């Protein structure tokens, strides 16, 4: 079987994606996408909203063009993952393929996992091997990847701990797991007046036709897809250590705001925009503190 690993790369001979599945996994190819079964109890509102939002041709394209594509993002992720040429890479929650579209390179295998069929079709055009599956119960065998990435994925999962544990299971000894752009719980804990003002942003975003909010339906679907991106919800630094260290990983967590690139690895937090700083001040949080950094990047290496 020949699979092209990027639009500019020569085809690489490799085994079928099916050979990476657990023996118990059930799947079939539909329009070139390997689709596996999702447990009925995991067919939640958030999962359905993710499938719809990232599979919508207009919404997904707006997301693809606007989100996680700037130079700061590229610099940060290149520093985090290093050179992935010739390696097996699994992108969990790949959506339409933003991470590889930004970083490029020539992985030996580039497997994209998502619940959105149409989103996976877009990712396949970039060179991903698409797999429709639930991140909380992956059908893939353990220890098959050199690099596993989850960008803005965990907060879209109902069970974030299960999704992170499943991602960790795929990492080979010596391999790495990189997660980023999930909200830090303490930074988004808007209270009182801040919480009320935060809710007022929604009609404003619709009026401005902002990406993800251009219409009421798009906005509702985007918000429903984010199971853990609400005031008082999100991740903590301890979350990563508590789950990954018992699984044999060394863990480093870097709180950061979104304007910084590789500077976060030197301990810099960056500065969030005025609306976040104001909401944090009104909630009694110092916007210059570690706890106020909007996102947490985790880099974990398996021993």
Short mmCIF file of C-alpha atoms in Angstrom, two decimals:
data_model
loop_
_atom_site.label_atom_id
_atom_site.label_comp_id
_atom_site.label_asym_id
_atom_site.label_seq_id
_atom_site.Cartn_x
_atom_site.Cartn_y
_atom_site.Cartn_z
CA UNK A 1 0.00 0.00 0.00
CA UNK A 2 1.35 3.47 -0.88
CA UNK A 3 0.42 6.52 1.17
CA UNK A 4 1.53 10.09 0.50
CA UNK A 5 2.52 11.72 3.78
CA UNK A 6 2.26 15.33 2.56
CA UNK A 7 1.37 17.20 -0.58
CA UNK A 8 5.08 17.65 -1.37
CA UNK A 9 6.40 14.30 -0.20
CA UNK A 10 7.06 11.17 -2.20
CA UNK A 11 4.76 8.24 -1.40
CA UNK A 12 5.97 5.95 1.39
CA UNK A 13 5.30 2.24 1.36
CA UNK A 14 3.62 1.22 4.59
CA UNK A 15 1.11 -1.16 6.09
CA UNK A 16 -2.59 -0.49 6.11
CA UNK A 17 -4.02 1.75 8.81
CA UNK A 18 -6.16 -1.21 9.84
CA UNK A 19 -3.02 -2.92 11.15
CA UNK A 20 -2.76 -0.22 13.81
CA UNK A 21 -6.17 -1.14 15.22
CA UNK A 22 -6.83 -3.32 18.25
CA UNK A 23 -7.91 -6.84 17.36
CA UNK A 24 -11.30 -6.12 18.92
CA UNK A 25 -11.91 -2.91 16.94
CA UNK A 26 -14.61 -2.83 14.29
CA UNK A 27 -14.29 -0.50 11.32
CA UNK A 28 -15.08 0.03 7.67
CA UNK A 29 -13.88 2.37 4.95
CA UNK A 30 -16.37 4.98 3.77
CA UNK A 31 -15.16 7.28 0.99
CA UNK A 32 -11.57 6.46 1.92
CA UNK A 33 -12.01 7.14 5.65
CA UNK A 34 -11.65 4.30 8.15
CA UNK A 35 -14.68 4.66 10.44
CA UNK A 36 -14.84 2.81 13.75
CA UNK A 37 -17.73 2.28 16.10
CA UNK A 38 -18.44 4.74 18.91
CA UNK A 39 -20.05 3.41 22.09
CA UNK A 40 -23.69 4.54 22.43
CA UNK A 41 -23.04 6.02 25.88
CA UNK A 42 -20.41 8.32 24.35
CA UNK A 43 -22.78 9.77 21.74
CA UNK A 44 -23.28 12.95 23.73
CA UNK A 45 -24.38 16.47 22.80
CA UNK A 46 -20.75 17.63 22.77
CA UNK A 47 -19.63 14.80 20.50
CA UNK A 48 -22.47 15.46 18.08
CA UNK A 49 -21.76 19.19 18.06
CA UNK A 50 -18.08 18.53 17.29
CA UNK A 51 -19.02 16.28 14.40
CA UNK A 52 -21.41 18.89 13.02
CA UNK A 53 -19.32 22.04 13.58
CA UNK A 54 -16.00 20.75 12.21
CA UNK A 55 -17.79 18.96 9.39
CA UNK A 56 -19.66 22.02 8.17
CA UNK A 57 -17.89 23.21 5.00
CA UNK A 58 -18.25 26.93 5.72
CA UNK A 59 -17.70 26.85 9.49
CA UNK A 60 -14.75 24.47 9.26
CA UNK A 61 -13.08 26.58 6.59
CA UNK A 62 -13.44 29.73 8.68
CA UNK A 63 -11.94 27.87 11.63
CA UNK A 64 -9.18 26.46 9.44
CA UNK A 65 -8.24 29.89 8.11
CA UNK A 66 -8.42 31.76 11.42
CA UNK A 67 -7.46 29.50 14.31
CA UNK A 68 -4.07 28.21 15.40
CA UNK A 69 -2.21 29.25 12.26
CA UNK A 70 -0.20 32.34 13.29
CA UNK A 71 3.60 32.47 13.55
CA UNK A 72 3.59 32.36 17.35
CA UNK A 73 1.63 29.09 17.21
CA UNK A 74 4.02 27.65 14.62
CA UNK A 75 7.14 28.61 16.59
CA UNK A 76 5.74 27.19 19.81
CA UNK A 77 4.70 23.86 18.32
CA UNK A 78 7.90 23.40 16.33
CA UNK A 79 9.88 23.84 19.52
CA UNK A 80 7.59 21.44 21.38
CA UNK A 81 7.54 18.52 18.93
CA UNK A 82 10.98 18.93 17.36
CA UNK A 83 11.70 17.28 14.03
CA UNK A 84 8.98 14.73 13.29
CA UNK A 85 10.27 13.74 9.83
CA UNK A 86 10.31 9.96 9.46
CA UNK A 87 8.25 9.45 12.61
CA UNK A 88 4.80 8.07 13.31
CA UNK A 89 2.59 10.99 14.32
CA UNK A 90 -0.99 10.75 15.61
CA UNK A 91 -3.05 13.95 15.79
CA UNK A 92 -6.06 13.37 18.05
CA UNK A 93 -8.88 15.79 17.42
CA UNK A 94 -7.20 16.87 14.19
CA UNK A 95 -10.31 18.61 12.80
CA UNK A 96 -9.60 19.91 9.29
CA UNK A 97 -5.85 19.51 9.85
CA UNK A 98 -4.56 22.83 11.20
CA UNK A 99 -1.49 21.55 13.02
CA UNK A 100 0.07 19.80 10.03
CA UNK A 101 -1.03 22.61 7.72
CA UNK A 102 0.99 24.94 9.96
CA UNK A 103 4.06 22.82 10.73
CA UNK A 104 4.37 20.68 7.60
CA UNK A 105 7.35 18.29 7.44
CA UNK A 106 7.45 14.65 6.36
CA UNK A 107 6.26 12.22 9.04
CA UNK A 108 6.48 8.56 8.10
CA UNK A 109 2.83 8.22 9.11
CA UNK A 110 0.44 11.05 9.89
CA UNK A 111 -2.77 9.66 11.38
CA UNK A 112 -5.59 12.10 12.07
CA UNK A 113 -8.32 11.09 14.51
CA UNK A 114 -11.61 12.94 14.79
CA UNK A 115 -15.37 12.40 15.13
CA UNK A 116 -16.19 14.66 12.19
CA UNK A 117 -16.37 12.77 8.90
CA UNK A 118 -16.31 15.91 6.75
CA UNK A 119 -13.52 17.40 8.85
CA UNK A 120 -11.47 14.27 8.23
CA UNK A 121 -12.05 14.59 4.48
CA UNK A 122 -10.44 18.05 4.64
CA UNK A 123 -7.55 16.69 6.69
CA UNK A 124 -7.04 13.87 4.19
CA UNK A 125 -6.50 16.42 1.44
CA UNK A 126 -3.51 17.71 3.41
CA UNK A 127 -1.94 14.26 3.75
CA UNK A 128 -3.52 12.85 6.91
CA UNK A 129 -4.54 9.21 7.11
CA UNK A 130 -8.06 9.77 8.49
CA UNK A 131 -9.59 7.69 11.27
CA UNK A 132 -13.07 8.40 12.59
CA UNK A 133 -13.01 7.42 16.24
CA UNK A 134 -13.83 8.56 19.77
CA UNK A 135 -10.82 10.14 21.52
CA UNK A 136 -12.14 8.82 24.84
CA UNK A 137 -12.00 5.18 23.67
CA UNK A 138 -9.49 4.92 20.84
CA UNK A 139 -9.52 1.76 18.72
CA UNK A 140 -5.74 1.95 18.15
CA UNK A 141 -3.13 -0.40 19.62
CA UNK A 142 -0.85 0.84 22.38
CA UNK A 143 2.72 2.18 21.93
CA UNK A 144 2.53 2.77 18.17
CA UNK A 145 3.46 6.47 17.86
CA UNK A 146 6.62 8.52 18.25
CA UNK A 147 4.61 11.73 18.59
CA UNK A 148 1.01 12.14 19.78
CA UNK A 149 -0.51 15.62 19.68
CA UNK A 150 -3.75 17.07 20.99
CA UNK A 151 -4.30 20.70 20.07
CA UNK A 152 -7.46 22.30 21.50
CA UNK A 153 -8.88 18.79 21.90
CA UNK A 154 -9.30 17.89 25.56
CA UNK A 155 -11.90 20.54 26.39
CA UNK A 156 -14.05 19.22 23.52
CA UNK A 157 -14.22 15.80 25.23
CA UNK A 158 -16.80 15.02 27.92
CA UNK A 159 -14.26 12.89 29.80
CA UNK A 160 -10.95 14.76 29.58
CA UNK A 161 -9.12 12.30 31.83
CA UNK A 162 -10.10 9.36 29.64
CA UNK A 163 -9.05 11.20 26.48
CA UNK A 164 -5.64 12.10 27.92
CA UNK A 165 -5.06 8.56 29.19
CA UNK A 166 -5.96 7.13 25.80
CA UNK A 167 -3.58 9.51 24.04
CA UNK A 168 -0.79 8.57 26.45
CA UNK A 169 -1.38 4.88 25.77
CA UNK A 170 -0.41 5.35 22.12
CA UNK A 171 3.06 6.79 22.85
CA UNK A 172 6.10 4.55 22.36
CA UNK A 173 8.83 4.47 25.02
CA UNK A 174 10.96 7.53 24.33
CA UNK A 175 8.12 9.21 22.46
CA UNK A 176 6.31 12.40 23.37
CA UNK A 177 2.78 13.63 23.96
CA UNK A 178 2.07 17.34 23.40
CA UNK A 179 -1.18 19.06 24.38
CA UNK A 180 -2.08 22.73 24.17
CA UNK A 181 -4.85 25.32 23.80
CA UNK A 182 -7.14 23.92 26.44
CA UNK A 183 -8.37 26.51 28.95
CA UNK A 184 -6.72 26.79 32.35
CA UNK A 185 -9.55 26.59 34.86
CA UNK A 186 -8.32 29.36 37.15
CA UNK A 187 -7.88 31.83 34.29
CA UNK A 188 -11.48 31.49 33.11
CA UNK A 189 -13.20 31.49 36.50
CA UNK A 190 -15.11 34.69 35.79
CA UNK A 191 -17.45 35.66 38.62
CA UNK A 192 -20.09 38.27 39.37
CA UNK A 193 -20.02 41.23 37.01
CA UNK A 194 -17.23 39.62 34.99
CA UNK A 195 -19.37 36.56 34.28
CA UNK A 196 -22.32 38.70 33.24
CA UNK A 197 -20.17 40.82 30.90
CA UNK A 198 -18.63 37.67 29.44
CA UNK A 199 -22.04 36.38 28.42
CA UNK A 200 -22.81 39.70 26.71
CA UNK A 201 -20.01 39.00 24.21
CA UNK A 202 -22.17 36.47 22.34
CA UNK A 203 -24.60 38.86 20.59
CA UNK A 204 -21.66 41.19 19.91
CA UNK A 205 -19.69 38.41 18.22
CA UNK A 206 -22.72 37.54 16.09
CA UNK A 207 -23.12 41.18 15.05
CA UNK A 208 -19.44 41.29 14.05
CA UNK A 209 -19.77 37.98 12.12
CA UNK A 210 -16.77 36.72 14.02
CA UNK A 211 -15.53 33.21 13.12
CA UNK A 212 -17.43 30.61 15.14
CA UNK A 213 -20.19 33.12 15.85
CA UNK A 214 -21.32 34.40 12.44
CA UNK A 215 -24.88 33.17 13.01
CA UNK A 216 -26.89 32.02 16.01
CA UNK A 217 -26.84 28.40 14.78
CA UNK A 218 -23.08 28.42 14.23
CA UNK A 219 -22.50 29.99 17.63
CA UNK A 220 -24.76 27.49 19.39
CA UNK A 221 -23.02 24.57 17.70
CA UNK A 222 -19.52 25.91 18.46
CA UNK A 223 -20.36 26.48 22.11
CA UNK A 224 -21.98 23.05 22.46
CA UNK A 225 -18.84 21.42 21.08
CA UNK A 226 -16.75 22.85 23.94
CA UNK A 227 -17.71 20.63 26.84
CA UNK A 228 -15.23 22.24 29.26
CA UNK A 229 -14.73 25.82 28.11
CA UNK A 230 -17.00 27.74 30.46
CA UNK A 231 -16.33 30.05 33.41
CA UNK A 232 -15.22 27.89 36.32
CA UNK A 233 -14.38 24.92 34.08
CA UNK A 234 -11.20 23.78 32.35
CA UNK A 235 -7.87 22.14 33.19
CA UNK A 236 -5.29 22.49 35.94
CA UNK A 237 -1.55 21.86 35.94
CA UNK A 238 -2.12 19.07 38.46
CA UNK A 239 -4.45 17.31 35.99
CA UNK A 240 -1.52 16.48 33.69
CA UNK A 241 0.83 15.34 36.45
CA UNK A 242 -1.78 13.19 38.19
CA UNK A 243 -2.69 11.29 35.03
CA UNK A 244 0.60 11.07 33.14
CA UNK A 245 3.25 10.51 35.81
CA UNK A 246 1.72 7.19 37.00
CA UNK A 247 1.79 6.07 33.35
CA UNK A 248 5.57 6.52 33.18
CA UNK A 249 5.87 10.01 31.73
CA UNK A 250 8.06 12.91 32.72
CA UNK A 251 5.80 15.95 32.54
CA UNK A 252 6.39 19.65 31.96
CA UNK A 253 3.53 22.17 31.89
CA UNK A 254 3.85 25.69 30.52
CA UNK A 255 1.04 28.17 31.28
CA UNK A 256 0.88 30.84 28.59
CA UNK A 257 -1.21 33.45 26.86
CA UNK A 258 -1.72 33.16 23.15
CA UNK A 259 0.51 35.87 21.74
CA UNK A 260 3.75 34.08 22.67
CA UNK A 261 5.63 31.43 20.72
CA UNK A 262 8.68 29.48 21.90
CA UNK A 263 9.26 32.10 24.62
CA UNK A 264 6.91 30.10 26.85
CA UNK A 265 9.68 27.53 27.32
CA UNK A 266 11.78 30.22 28.99
CA UNK A 267 9.08 30.79 31.59
CA UNK A 268 7.37 33.75 29.94
CA UNK A 269 3.59 33.98 30.24
CA UNK A 270 2.85 36.71 27.72
CA UNK A 271 0.04 39.19 28.03
CA UNK A 272 -3.60 38.45 27.31
CA UNK A 273 -5.91 40.92 25.59
CA UNK A 274 -7.78 43.61 27.52
CA UNK A 275 -11.12 41.77 27.71
CA UNK A 276 -9.55 38.84 29.56
CA UNK A 277 -7.50 41.06 31.86
CA UNK A 278 -10.56 43.08 32.78
CA UNK A 279 -12.65 39.98 33.48
CA UNK A 280 -9.88 38.55 35.65
CA UNK A 281 -9.48 41.79 37.61
CA UNK A 282 -13.23 41.88 38.26
CA UNK A 283 -13.01 38.26 39.46
CA UNK A 284 -10.19 39.02 41.91
CA UNK A 285 -7.39 37.43 39.86
CA UNK A 286 -4.08 39.10 39.01
CA UNK A 287 -3.92 38.97 35.18
CA UNK A 288 -0.12 38.89 35.32
CA UNK A 289 -0.03 35.73 37.43
CA UNK A 290 0.65 32.15 36.40
CA UNK A 291 -2.92 31.23 37.35
CA UNK A 292 -4.25 33.83 34.87
CA UNK A 293 -2.51 32.36 31.80
CA UNK A 294 -5.27 31.32 29.40
CA UNK A 295 -3.84 27.98 28.22
CA UNK A 296 -1.61 25.16 29.41
CA UNK A 297 0.89 23.46 27.10
CA UNK A 298 1.93 20.04 28.33
CA UNK A 299 4.96 18.18 26.99
CA UNK A 300 5.24 14.66 28.36
CA UNK A 301 7.91 12.12 27.44
CA UNK A 302 7.48 8.41 28.04
CA UNK A 303 10.36 6.80 29.90
#
